[in-house]
Amino acid sequence: MNRKSLTTILLLAIATLILCTGISCATYIPQQQGINKTLTVVIDNNYPPYSFLGPKEILQGISIDEWKLWEEKTGIKVNITGLNWADAQTRMLNGEFDVIDTLFFSNERAKYYDFSSPYAEIDVPIFYNRNISGLSGLSTARGYVIGVKSGDNVISVFQEAGIDQIEEYPNYEDIIKAAADGKLMVFCVDKPPSVYFLYKYGLIDKYKQTDPIYTGEFHRAVKKGNTVLLHTIDDGFSKISQAEIKEIEKKWYGTTSISQENISQFFTFLGIAILLIMALMGWNYLLQRKVSQKTSELQNEVEISNNRANALAENEKFLTTLIDNIPDLVFVKDVKNGTYFRINKAFEKVLGFSQSELYGHNDRDYFKKEEADFFSGKDKEVIQSGLIHVIPEEIVHTKDGTELFLSTKKIPIFDEENNPVFLLGISEDITDRKCTDDALKLARNKLDFLNSIIFSEIQNKLFSLYGCIELMTDFIKVPDNNSMIRTQERLVTDIKYLLTNSKDYQNLGQKPPLWQNVMQSLLFGISHTSLTSFERDTHLDNLEIFADPLLEKVFFTLGDNILRHSKKATRFSCRYTKNDKGVEIIFEDNGIGISDEIRPYLFNYMGKDRYQLGLFLVREILAITNITIRETGTYGEGAQFTIFVPSGNYRFNTSTDTK
């Protein structure tokens, strides 16, 4: 028998084997038990990239494509329904579906389901606003309201960890929407859909994440005891190759635009380019040698002249670098007409004028008349005396009108004949130091006054308490002494409140004021209250103010007053307005507001209610840096506190985003 005949027989045998196998598989499907002609599957409809609604509300994703491939491999029709996750689990338990997909295993769920082999590992981290610090996992998540999806396995994880402050949402997208609206600072979303939705709503750089608090696995599950169906499902998915799975994942996760072929081509062209460059360099080297041989005599003649010019250029460069790297403001004036000859980078940055603007101009061209007269007068004193003059403090306004305080040294520069030709000035910006010193002096006075107030209040309360105790002794036989007992309890409570405030504000004015972001101080202040559950509207645009480090206590007290005295309030806002005198920060709520009877005494330590001591201390904290506060609301429409920050005590920092 020749080779051709053997090949023909072999091909016929293989075809017969394939045909028999196909017939066997085809006859196997109807004989399977536990499965109908159509398999019904329920799945989460909001879990990109595994399953989510696309255009025209059609389900799409990795899991959907895998089920379609399973349908092709098994010949069994699959009908997939997408629902909110909580509804999907409820209706599966009610027997409306054969299979539930994208389900994590848990001991509780194992009572009702049989699970397939796992097919995907899913990390589950906690996400939190980037302005929050100290949140690293389950052990540090207590005290925060955490957004979760209804029916999510993570709810049981939080409950086992003793965390019960959770707020449920229908799906993951609603959680991210709440975060985008500022209603949610902390939430727990599985890693794959979190990346999708954070990018979709522009929050990817505004939220940080912890390490995974646990890692779950996706399963497909059937009703407990239906092992035949479970075997059929696993058997069908086992027929899908890894190459087919990777192709589906590639479709939904995407790939980089640079292929191996592109890389190979790149290095090929790079090698050719390097060879060309080396050839050009060799040719250039030979050419240079020929040119240098013919021009060496000319170069020797020019060398001395070039060296001198280079030395002068290097000296000029060195002096420029030296002056520009001095942190203080440096300027040089021509003594003939008082015009500016040179300024350094620090002068340009602090005062806002460039070298080209000031060159050839005097002080009267750019500064206020009284300032220019002061500067030129001191210049004349230096030139006439020929001595260094130190000006401890002088006022100057920058190009944008900001008032600064400088400490300046002025030095006369003489030529070879000892005639004054230039005036050198070196100024240090002492604005922050002066403001700090002034604020500390004022704070010390206020602290002494505050201590005397609290001490006097404690003495008065104790005196009243002792009086009540003596009266109780006289009336000990009277059956009903409840009134006096309540009086004692109230007085003791007042004493406790006074002592608590003394402890909270014992550092008032002890540390120097500093620039603080208003949005961060607001968030930190209300984070100690239940105001995080209120609706809020904030527009602060990276506003920073120069205030005592206890600024956070100001917003805590304002928020605490809403909770204590505005029982009907459900919303608060914090915004700012700007005018020619400064900035007004407006903090308001939608509660009942402040009555006309209380308003005159609201910030007095001798107010009609004890809680007003807190507002008195708020006023004192702000007053350390000349910031004022007043109540401007309308009774019946809500409380409104207006904080006025004068010019020079506020700025807008565009290097951070805390919106």
XYZ file of C-alpha atoms in Angstrom:
659
model
C 0.000 0.000 0.000
C 1.525 3.290 -1.047
C 1.854 6.440 1.120
C -1.021 8.203 -0.683
C -3.455 5.381 0.156
C -2.358 5.385 3.803
C -2.960 9.131 4.000
C -6.454 8.754 2.531
C -7.367 6.013 5.020
C -6.011 8.067 7.934
C -8.054 11.140 6.926
C -11.212 9.018 6.628
C -10.599 7.582 10.114
C -10.164 11.030 11.621
C -13.333 12.316 9.914
C -15.283 9.307 11.185
C -13.997 9.908 14.730
C -14.980 13.592 14.610
C -18.434 12.747 13.258
C -19.015 10.162 16.010
C -17.838 12.580 18.644
C -20.183 15.278 17.299
C -23.121 12.873 17.326
C -22.259 11.809 20.861
C -22.098 15.425 22.054
C -25.309 16.311 20.275
C -27.158 13.397 21.822
C -25.729 14.252 25.284
C -27.357 17.654 25.593
C -31.000 16.600 25.731
C -30.099 13.864 28.202
C -28.642 16.252 30.772
C -30.689 16.509 33.918
C -31.304 19.668 35.942
C -31.280 22.005 32.948
C -34.016 23.255 30.651
C -33.660 24.128 27.000
C -33.046 27.759 28.053
C -30.775 28.607 31.001
C -31.833 31.759 32.931
C -28.995 33.759 34.493
C -29.257 36.845 36.730
C -26.322 39.232 37.148
C -25.424 42.649 38.576
C -26.252 45.314 35.949
C -23.808 47.889 37.344
C -20.418 46.144 37.601
C -18.118 47.356 34.791
C -16.229 45.869 33.044
C -17.858 42.520 33.906
C -21.523 43.441 33.429
C -23.154 46.815 32.855
C -25.732 48.518 30.675
C -24.509 49.955 27.393
C -26.305 51.888 24.644
C -30.042 51.187 24.477
C -29.856 49.594 27.970
C -28.293 46.386 26.583
C -26.116 44.307 28.940
C -22.450 44.107 27.996
C -19.105 43.196 29.526
C -16.667 40.353 30.197
C -19.187 38.059 31.915
C -21.793 38.621 29.172
C -19.300 37.694 26.409
C -18.160 34.600 28.344
C -21.775 33.388 28.690
C -22.289 33.913 24.928
C -19.200 31.778 24.277
C -20.497 29.173 26.761
C -23.751 29.098 24.782
C -21.785 28.378 21.590
C -19.714 25.650 23.251
C -22.685 23.829 24.851
C -25.520 24.540 22.425
C -27.705 25.537 25.379
C -29.509 28.879 25.007
C -28.758 31.394 27.788
C -31.115 34.228 28.811
C -29.280 36.819 30.962
C -31.123 39.389 33.118
C -29.318 42.366 34.733
C -30.691 43.791 38.018
C -29.623 45.839 40.998
C -27.518 43.459 43.078
C -29.884 43.279 46.054
C -32.866 42.579 43.763
C -30.853 39.968 41.846
C -30.121 37.993 45.028
C -33.714 38.241 46.297
C -35.257 37.022 43.039
C -32.680 34.232 42.726
C -33.629 32.968 46.186
C -37.296 33.143 45.126
C -36.528 30.670 42.336
C -36.970 33.020 39.372
C -33.548 32.150 37.861
C -31.337 29.078 37.397
C -27.947 30.752 37.942
C -26.606 33.887 39.651
C -23.239 35.258 38.455
C -20.559 37.574 39.969
C -21.253 36.204 43.471
C -18.661 36.140 46.286
C -18.567 33.021 48.474
C -19.528 33.337 52.151
C -20.572 30.816 54.784
C -24.010 32.420 54.973
C -24.542 32.203 51.196
C -23.328 28.574 51.191
C -26.526 27.681 53.068
C -28.555 28.521 49.954
C -26.203 28.032 47.002
C -23.751 25.606 45.457
C -20.802 27.515 43.973
C -18.815 26.946 40.792
C -15.050 27.153 40.654
C -13.806 30.741 41.112
C -12.928 32.529 37.893
C -11.735 36.023 38.975
C -10.055 37.531 42.043
C -11.483 40.902 43.126
C -9.692 43.284 45.529
C -11.971 45.251 47.871
C -10.358 48.476 49.235
C -11.826 51.440 51.150
C -11.813 54.786 49.275
C -11.577 58.108 51.136
C -11.301 61.820 50.319
C -7.666 62.831 49.899
C -8.055 65.522 52.584
C -8.674 62.807 55.207
C -5.584 61.396 56.912
C -5.068 58.390 59.167
C -7.511 56.017 57.437
C -5.570 52.846 56.546
C -8.034 49.964 56.803
C -10.811 48.359 58.843
C -9.207 49.180 62.206
C -9.164 52.922 61.448
C -12.525 53.183 59.646
C -14.660 53.450 62.770
C -16.378 56.798 63.207
C -16.831 57.432 59.470
C -20.062 56.982 57.540
C -19.141 54.444 54.829
C -21.115 54.094 51.584
C -21.755 50.505 50.409
C -23.907 48.738 47.804
C -27.064 47.024 49.040
C -26.581 43.253 49.160
C -22.790 43.530 48.939
C -20.733 40.894 50.763
C -18.622 43.679 52.317
C -21.527 44.626 54.609
C -20.967 41.433 56.611
C -17.209 42.158 56.688
C -17.856 45.592 58.260
C -20.355 44.145 60.722
C -17.883 41.479 61.852
C -15.316 44.266 62.419
C -17.811 46.179 64.609
C -18.411 48.941 62.052
C -22.097 49.823 61.831
C -22.059 53.370 60.404
C -22.804 52.329 56.832
C -25.081 53.916 54.251
C -26.488 51.639 51.545
C -26.937 52.638 47.869
C -28.666 50.689 45.057
C -25.467 50.321 43.020
C -21.832 51.391 42.773
C -22.512 54.276 40.376
C -24.902 55.919 42.867
C -22.116 55.718 45.492
C -19.664 57.548 43.202
C -22.343 60.142 42.325
C -22.831 60.845 46.050
C -19.070 61.305 46.430
C -19.004 63.675 43.439
C -21.792 65.736 45.044
C -19.812 65.993 48.305
C -22.345 63.896 50.257
C -19.971 61.005 50.913
C -16.347 61.139 52.079
C -15.673 57.403 52.571
C -16.990 54.421 50.587
C -16.194 50.794 49.757
C -16.396 49.712 46.095
C -14.828 46.658 44.419
C -11.628 47.570 42.561
C -12.715 46.960 38.881
C -15.900 49.118 38.888
C -14.284 51.743 41.159
C -11.659 52.606 38.529
C -14.335 52.849 35.819
C -16.675 55.157 37.765
C -13.952 57.334 39.387
C -12.603 58.135 35.914
C -16.116 58.647 34.547
C -16.956 61.284 37.195
C -13.500 62.934 37.309
C -12.678 61.824 40.874
C -9.671 59.550 40.246
C -7.186 62.089 41.697
C -9.461 63.269 44.517
C -9.823 59.969 46.353
C -7.206 57.719 47.917
C -7.604 54.019 48.675
C -6.421 51.648 51.386
C -4.831 48.277 50.813
C -7.558 45.688 50.114
C -9.501 44.903 53.302
C -10.061 41.490 51.733
C -9.925 39.761 48.348
C -13.018 37.996 47.069
C -13.549 35.634 44.163
C -16.262 35.616 41.503
C -18.360 32.443 41.284
C -21.395 31.292 39.409
C -23.897 29.722 41.803
C -27.024 27.552 41.597
C -29.717 26.623 44.089
C -28.441 24.356 46.864
C -28.466 20.701 45.774
C -28.654 21.242 42.003
C -25.229 19.654 41.411
C -26.121 18.377 37.935
C -26.705 21.927 36.705
C -23.545 23.121 38.459
C -21.522 20.369 36.750
C -22.998 21.333 33.382
C -22.020 24.982 33.936
C -18.445 24.148 34.988
C -18.080 21.653 32.137
C -19.214 24.258 29.599
C -16.792 26.928 30.837
C -13.934 24.404 30.879
C -14.334 24.172 27.088
C -13.441 27.852 26.742
C -9.680 28.173 26.183
C -7.418 30.612 27.982
C -6.716 32.293 24.654
C -10.444 32.958 24.187
C -10.746 34.322 27.741
C -7.743 36.606 27.221
C -9.240 37.876 23.969
C -12.462 38.831 25.816
C -10.493 40.551 28.614
C -8.373 42.333 26.020
C -11.571 43.656 24.428
C -12.804 45.229 27.699
C -9.558 46.126 29.469
C -7.803 47.310 26.314
C -4.102 47.064 25.409
C -1.208 49.456 25.061
C -0.765 51.035 21.673
C 2.889 49.921 21.371
C 3.266 46.359 20.080
C 6.354 44.137 20.019
C 6.559 44.713 16.285
C 6.580 48.502 16.837
C 9.366 48.121 19.407
C 11.465 46.001 17.042
C 11.016 48.547 14.243
C 11.930 51.361 16.631
C 15.226 49.737 17.649
C 16.003 48.913 14.020
C 15.587 52.559 12.991
C 17.470 53.648 16.128
C 20.427 51.441 15.181
C 20.476 52.868 11.670
C 20.288 56.407 13.060
C 23.170 55.729 15.462
C 25.314 54.382 12.619
C 24.555 57.468 10.526
C 25.349 59.775 13.436
C 28.639 57.953 14.084
C 29.537 58.240 10.404
C 28.733 61.956 10.434
C 30.730 62.419 13.626
C 33.716 60.649 12.044
C 33.493 62.757 8.928
C 33.089 65.890 11.030
C 36.080 64.940 13.162
C 38.315 64.575 10.097
C 37.029 67.852 8.697
C 37.660 69.636 11.994
C 41.210 68.343 12.131
C 41.932 69.758 8.685
C 40.320 73.085 9.520
C 42.081 73.323 12.886
C 45.458 72.669 11.298
C 44.947 75.534 8.848
C 43.478 77.976 11.384
C 45.640 77.288 14.454
C 47.635 80.479 14.020
C 44.479 82.581 13.826
C 43.065 80.859 16.923
C 46.187 81.621 18.911
C 45.839 85.311 18.103
C 42.173 85.372 19.049
C 42.587 83.214 22.163
C 43.788 85.995 24.428
C 40.923 88.260 23.415
C 38.379 85.455 23.898
C 39.751 84.571 27.312
C 39.325 88.135 28.462
C 35.779 88.277 27.110
C 34.951 84.912 28.673
C 36.347 86.019 32.004
C 34.177 89.123 31.926
C 31.139 87.066 30.927
C 31.816 84.516 33.676
C 32.192 87.277 36.238
C 28.927 88.855 35.095
C 27.193 85.457 35.188
C 28.590 84.724 38.642
C 27.464 88.084 40.015
C 24.014 87.673 38.463
C 23.665 84.158 39.897
C 24.915 85.310 43.278
C 22.490 88.251 43.486
C 19.520 86.240 42.172
C 20.081 83.495 44.757
C 20.033 85.896 47.700
C 16.659 85.290 49.409
C 16.336 88.942 50.470
C 15.266 91.758 48.128
C 18.349 93.337 46.480
C 18.306 96.542 44.420
C 20.883 98.967 43.023
C 20.140 102.644 42.237
C 22.042 105.260 40.257
C 22.772 108.079 42.731
C 22.672 110.778 40.029
C 18.914 110.601 39.483
C 17.741 107.891 41.904
C 16.716 105.490 39.129
C 16.830 101.720 39.457
C 19.834 100.044 37.830
C 19.443 96.426 38.946
C 17.082 94.222 41.003
C 17.233 90.514 41.851
C 14.696 87.682 41.451
C 13.471 87.971 45.039
C 12.633 91.666 44.457
C 10.661 90.734 41.316
C 8.797 87.900 43.066
C 7.865 89.777 46.248
C 6.988 93.221 44.848
C 5.806 92.083 41.405
C 7.937 94.484 39.327
C 10.312 93.139 36.665
C 13.828 94.362 35.880
C 12.632 95.819 32.562
C 9.813 97.762 34.280
C 11.974 99.437 36.936
C 15.161 100.019 34.935
C 15.629 103.761 34.414
C 12.662 104.683 36.654
C 12.621 106.117 40.167
C 10.398 105.389 43.180
C 7.800 108.045 42.289
C 7.014 106.256 39.026
C 5.676 103.107 40.740
C 5.131 103.645 44.473
C 2.716 105.815 46.462
C 3.844 109.389 47.055
C 4.369 109.025 50.805
C 6.343 105.810 50.283
C 8.438 107.290 47.452
C 9.230 110.400 49.542
C 10.302 108.187 52.446
C 12.561 106.031 50.229
C 14.233 108.981 48.466
C 14.726 110.796 51.778
C 16.578 107.816 53.262
C 18.621 107.510 50.033
C 19.823 111.118 50.418
C 20.814 110.508 54.035
C 22.939 107.530 52.989
C 24.643 109.393 50.118
C 25.345 112.501 52.188
C 26.729 110.595 55.180
C 28.579 107.951 53.188
C 27.574 105.422 55.858
C 25.408 102.313 55.989
C 21.876 103.042 57.194
C 19.573 100.445 58.770
C 15.813 101.040 58.512
C 14.168 98.573 60.961
C 10.685 98.890 59.492
C 9.209 100.505 56.402
C 5.924 100.057 54.565
C 5.717 99.274 50.852
C 2.844 98.316 48.556
C 3.388 95.670 45.888
C 2.300 95.946 42.279
C -1.085 94.358 43.114
C -1.611 96.662 46.120
C -0.663 94.272 48.936
C 0.873 96.030 51.933
C 4.217 94.621 53.158
C 6.665 95.487 55.935
C 10.388 95.513 55.109
C 13.571 95.843 57.133
C 16.184 97.496 54.894
C 19.933 98.156 54.852
C 21.174 100.861 52.436
C 24.876 100.974 51.491
C 26.693 103.644 49.391
C 28.991 102.372 46.588
C 32.000 104.545 45.644
C 34.207 104.737 42.531
C 38.016 104.860 42.474
C 37.947 108.570 43.301
C 35.730 107.931 46.344
C 32.678 109.493 44.727
C 29.284 107.830 45.353
C 28.010 106.233 42.123
C 25.481 103.610 43.251
C 23.299 102.846 46.237
C 22.932 99.174 47.217
C 19.785 98.151 49.120
C 19.057 94.829 50.865
C 15.523 94.392 52.240
C 14.030 91.551 54.291
C 10.284 90.860 54.136
C 9.202 90.924 57.810
C 5.444 91.031 57.166
C 4.651 87.579 58.569
C 6.956 88.121 61.533
C 5.371 91.475 62.329
C 1.846 90.070 61.996
C 2.848 87.144 64.195
C 4.383 89.392 66.848
C 1.359 91.707 66.855
C -1.021 88.752 67.039
C 0.915 87.147 69.897
C 0.854 90.369 71.888
C -2.893 90.693 71.383
C -3.389 87.000 72.177
C -1.527 87.275 75.469
C -3.782 90.121 76.552
C -6.902 88.215 75.511
C -5.733 85.058 77.269
C -5.250 86.905 80.545
C -8.728 88.394 80.165
C -10.236 84.990 79.314
C -8.639 83.327 82.333
C -10.047 85.984 84.649
C -13.534 85.522 83.127
C -13.553 81.741 83.536
C -12.147 81.921 87.053
C -14.820 84.455 88.025
C -17.573 82.324 86.467
C -16.422 79.216 88.319
C -16.348 81.127 91.609
C -19.893 82.429 91.071
C -21.253 78.992 90.163
C -19.577 77.346 93.131
C -20.934 80.046 95.436
C -24.467 79.403 94.167
C -23.974 75.651 94.535
C -22.900 75.994 98.112
C -25.926 78.234 98.806
C -28.289 75.600 97.427
C -26.680 72.910 99.530
C -27.205 75.021 102.642
C -30.855 75.612 101.725
C -31.392 71.890 101.268
C -30.023 71.376 104.740
C -32.616 73.830 106.121
C -35.470 72.169 104.211
C -34.382 68.597 104.627
C -37.762 67.680 106.144
C -39.740 69.015 103.186
C -40.923 66.013 101.092
C -40.298 67.504 97.645
C -36.794 68.898 97.141
C -36.643 68.145 93.400
C -36.424 71.810 92.378
C -33.306 72.447 94.454
C -31.759 69.202 93.327
C -32.277 70.158 89.673
C -30.741 73.550 90.396
C -27.677 71.856 91.831
C -27.441 69.557 88.833
C -27.637 72.475 86.403
C -24.968 74.411 88.286
C -22.656 71.420 88.354
C -23.245 70.969 84.606
C -22.395 74.632 84.025
C -19.158 74.232 85.955
C -18.309 71.149 83.926
C -18.997 73.050 80.665
C -16.783 75.946 81.756
C -13.946 73.629 82.680
C -14.304 71.743 79.383
C -14.033 74.975 77.384
C -11.055 76.008 79.476
C -9.348 72.742 78.560
C -10.268 72.947 74.852
C -9.032 76.514 74.499
C -6.061 76.428 76.860
C -3.735 76.818 73.849
C -5.508 79.953 72.583
C -2.802 82.330 71.346
C 0.037 80.141 72.610
C 1.176 79.197 69.106
C 1.836 81.725 66.327
C -0.853 82.177 63.654
C -0.333 80.478 60.311
C -1.847 80.260 56.839
C -4.655 77.678 56.831
C -6.878 76.302 54.089
C -10.486 77.205 55.002
C -11.997 74.128 53.297
C -9.679 71.767 55.177
C -10.376 73.487 58.512
C -14.138 73.242 57.833
C -13.931 69.527 56.985
C -11.776 68.735 60.014
C -14.073 70.783 62.280
C -17.342 69.133 61.245
C -15.751 65.656 61.094
C -16.090 65.554 64.904
C -19.856 66.106 64.622
C -22.736 64.390 62.846
C -22.952 67.254 60.318
C -21.289 64.958 57.750
C -24.769 63.491 57.133
C -26.255 66.942 56.359
C -26.619 68.304 52.850
C -23.934 70.901 52.279
C -22.884 73.413 49.657
C -19.315 74.752 49.802
C -17.642 77.291 47.503
C -14.244 78.285 48.937
C -11.855 78.018 45.915
C -8.640 77.177 47.865
C -9.115 80.222 50.117
C -6.462 80.466 52.873
C -6.535 82.830 55.863
C -3.907 83.866 58.401
C -5.396 82.756 61.719
C -4.758 81.096 65.070
C -4.168 77.295 64.859
C -7.506 76.832 66.671
C -9.395 77.818 63.469
C -10.731 74.252 63.285
C -12.473 74.865 66.666
C -14.324 77.815 65.116
C -16.058 75.595 62.566
C -16.580 72.848 65.142
C -18.423 75.307 67.418
C -20.535 76.723 64.570
C -21.459 73.196 63.495
C -22.134 72.077 67.068
C -24.521 75.015 67.549
C -26.550 73.821 64.550
C -26.947 70.403 66.162
C -27.766 71.849 69.591
C -30.091 74.709 68.719
C -31.359 74.174 65.138
C -33.215 70.885 65.460
C -35.029 71.402 62.141
C -31.861 72.051 60.151
C -31.001 69.554 57.396
C -28.539 71.559 55.316
C -25.699 74.040 55.747
C -23.446 75.967 53.387
C -20.103 77.754 53.527
C -19.108 80.248 50.818
C -17.184 83.485 50.424
C -17.638 86.899 48.841
C -14.871 89.361 48.058
C -14.906 93.166 48.241
C -12.331 95.964 48.237
C -11.787 95.672 52.003
C -11.359 91.908 52.292
C -13.246 88.633 52.179
C -16.449 87.560 53.945
C -16.878 83.853 54.763
C -20.602 83.066 55.192
C -21.627 79.984 57.217
C -25.402 79.369 57.323
C -28.034 76.679 57.912
C -31.733 76.212 57.114
C -32.898 75.879 60.732
C -35.022 78.247 62.814
C -32.288 80.879 63.201
C -31.345 83.203 66.086
C -34.086 85.153 67.861
C -33.864 88.917 68.300
C -33.871 88.391 72.062
C -30.664 86.343 72.028
C -28.767 88.057 69.166
C -27.424 91.076 71.186
C -25.820 88.729 73.729
C -24.711 86.007 71.305
C -20.956 86.637 71.503
C -20.848 87.892 75.112
C -19.454 85.577 77.747
C -22.278 86.769 80.061
C -24.929 85.625 77.561
C -28.339 84.263 78.536
C -27.435 80.632 77.728
C -24.316 78.802 78.699
C -23.566 77.600 75.142
C -22.843 81.194 74.205
C -19.454 80.923 75.890
C -18.435 78.815 72.865
C -19.337 81.653 70.480
C -17.495 84.098 72.714
C -14.371 81.956 72.382
C -14.925 81.756 68.589
C -14.855 85.531 68.454
C -11.660 85.620 70.538
C -9.872 83.045 68.339
C -10.616 85.056 65.185
C -9.800 88.405 66.799
C -6.188 87.313 67.360
C -5.510 88.145 63.691
C -8.079 90.983 63.415
C -10.796 88.737 61.949
C -14.365 89.536 63.070
C -17.597 87.522 63.221
C -21.249 88.554 63.450
C -24.682 86.947 63.114
C -26.525 88.232 60.020
C -29.373 85.738 59.625
C -33.141 86.271 59.742
C -35.112 84.563 62.497
C -37.294 81.859 61.022
C -35.058 81.393 57.949
C -31.900 80.004 59.563
C -28.748 81.163 61.326
C -26.063 82.986 59.302
C -22.599 83.809 60.635
C -20.440 86.216 58.598
C -16.677 86.077 59.187
C -14.821 89.136 57.846
C -11.141 88.660 56.898
C -9.343 91.960 56.111
C -6.969 92.413 53.174
C -3.532 90.977 53.866
C -4.968 88.141 55.973
C -6.237 86.023 53.074
C -4.920 84.560 49.858
C -5.817 81.937 47.231
C -3.431 79.011 46.916
C -3.709 77.457 43.444
C -1.150 74.698 44.154
C -3.775 72.461 45.857
C -7.348 71.454 45.136
C -9.665 70.802 48.077
C -12.964 71.625 46.488
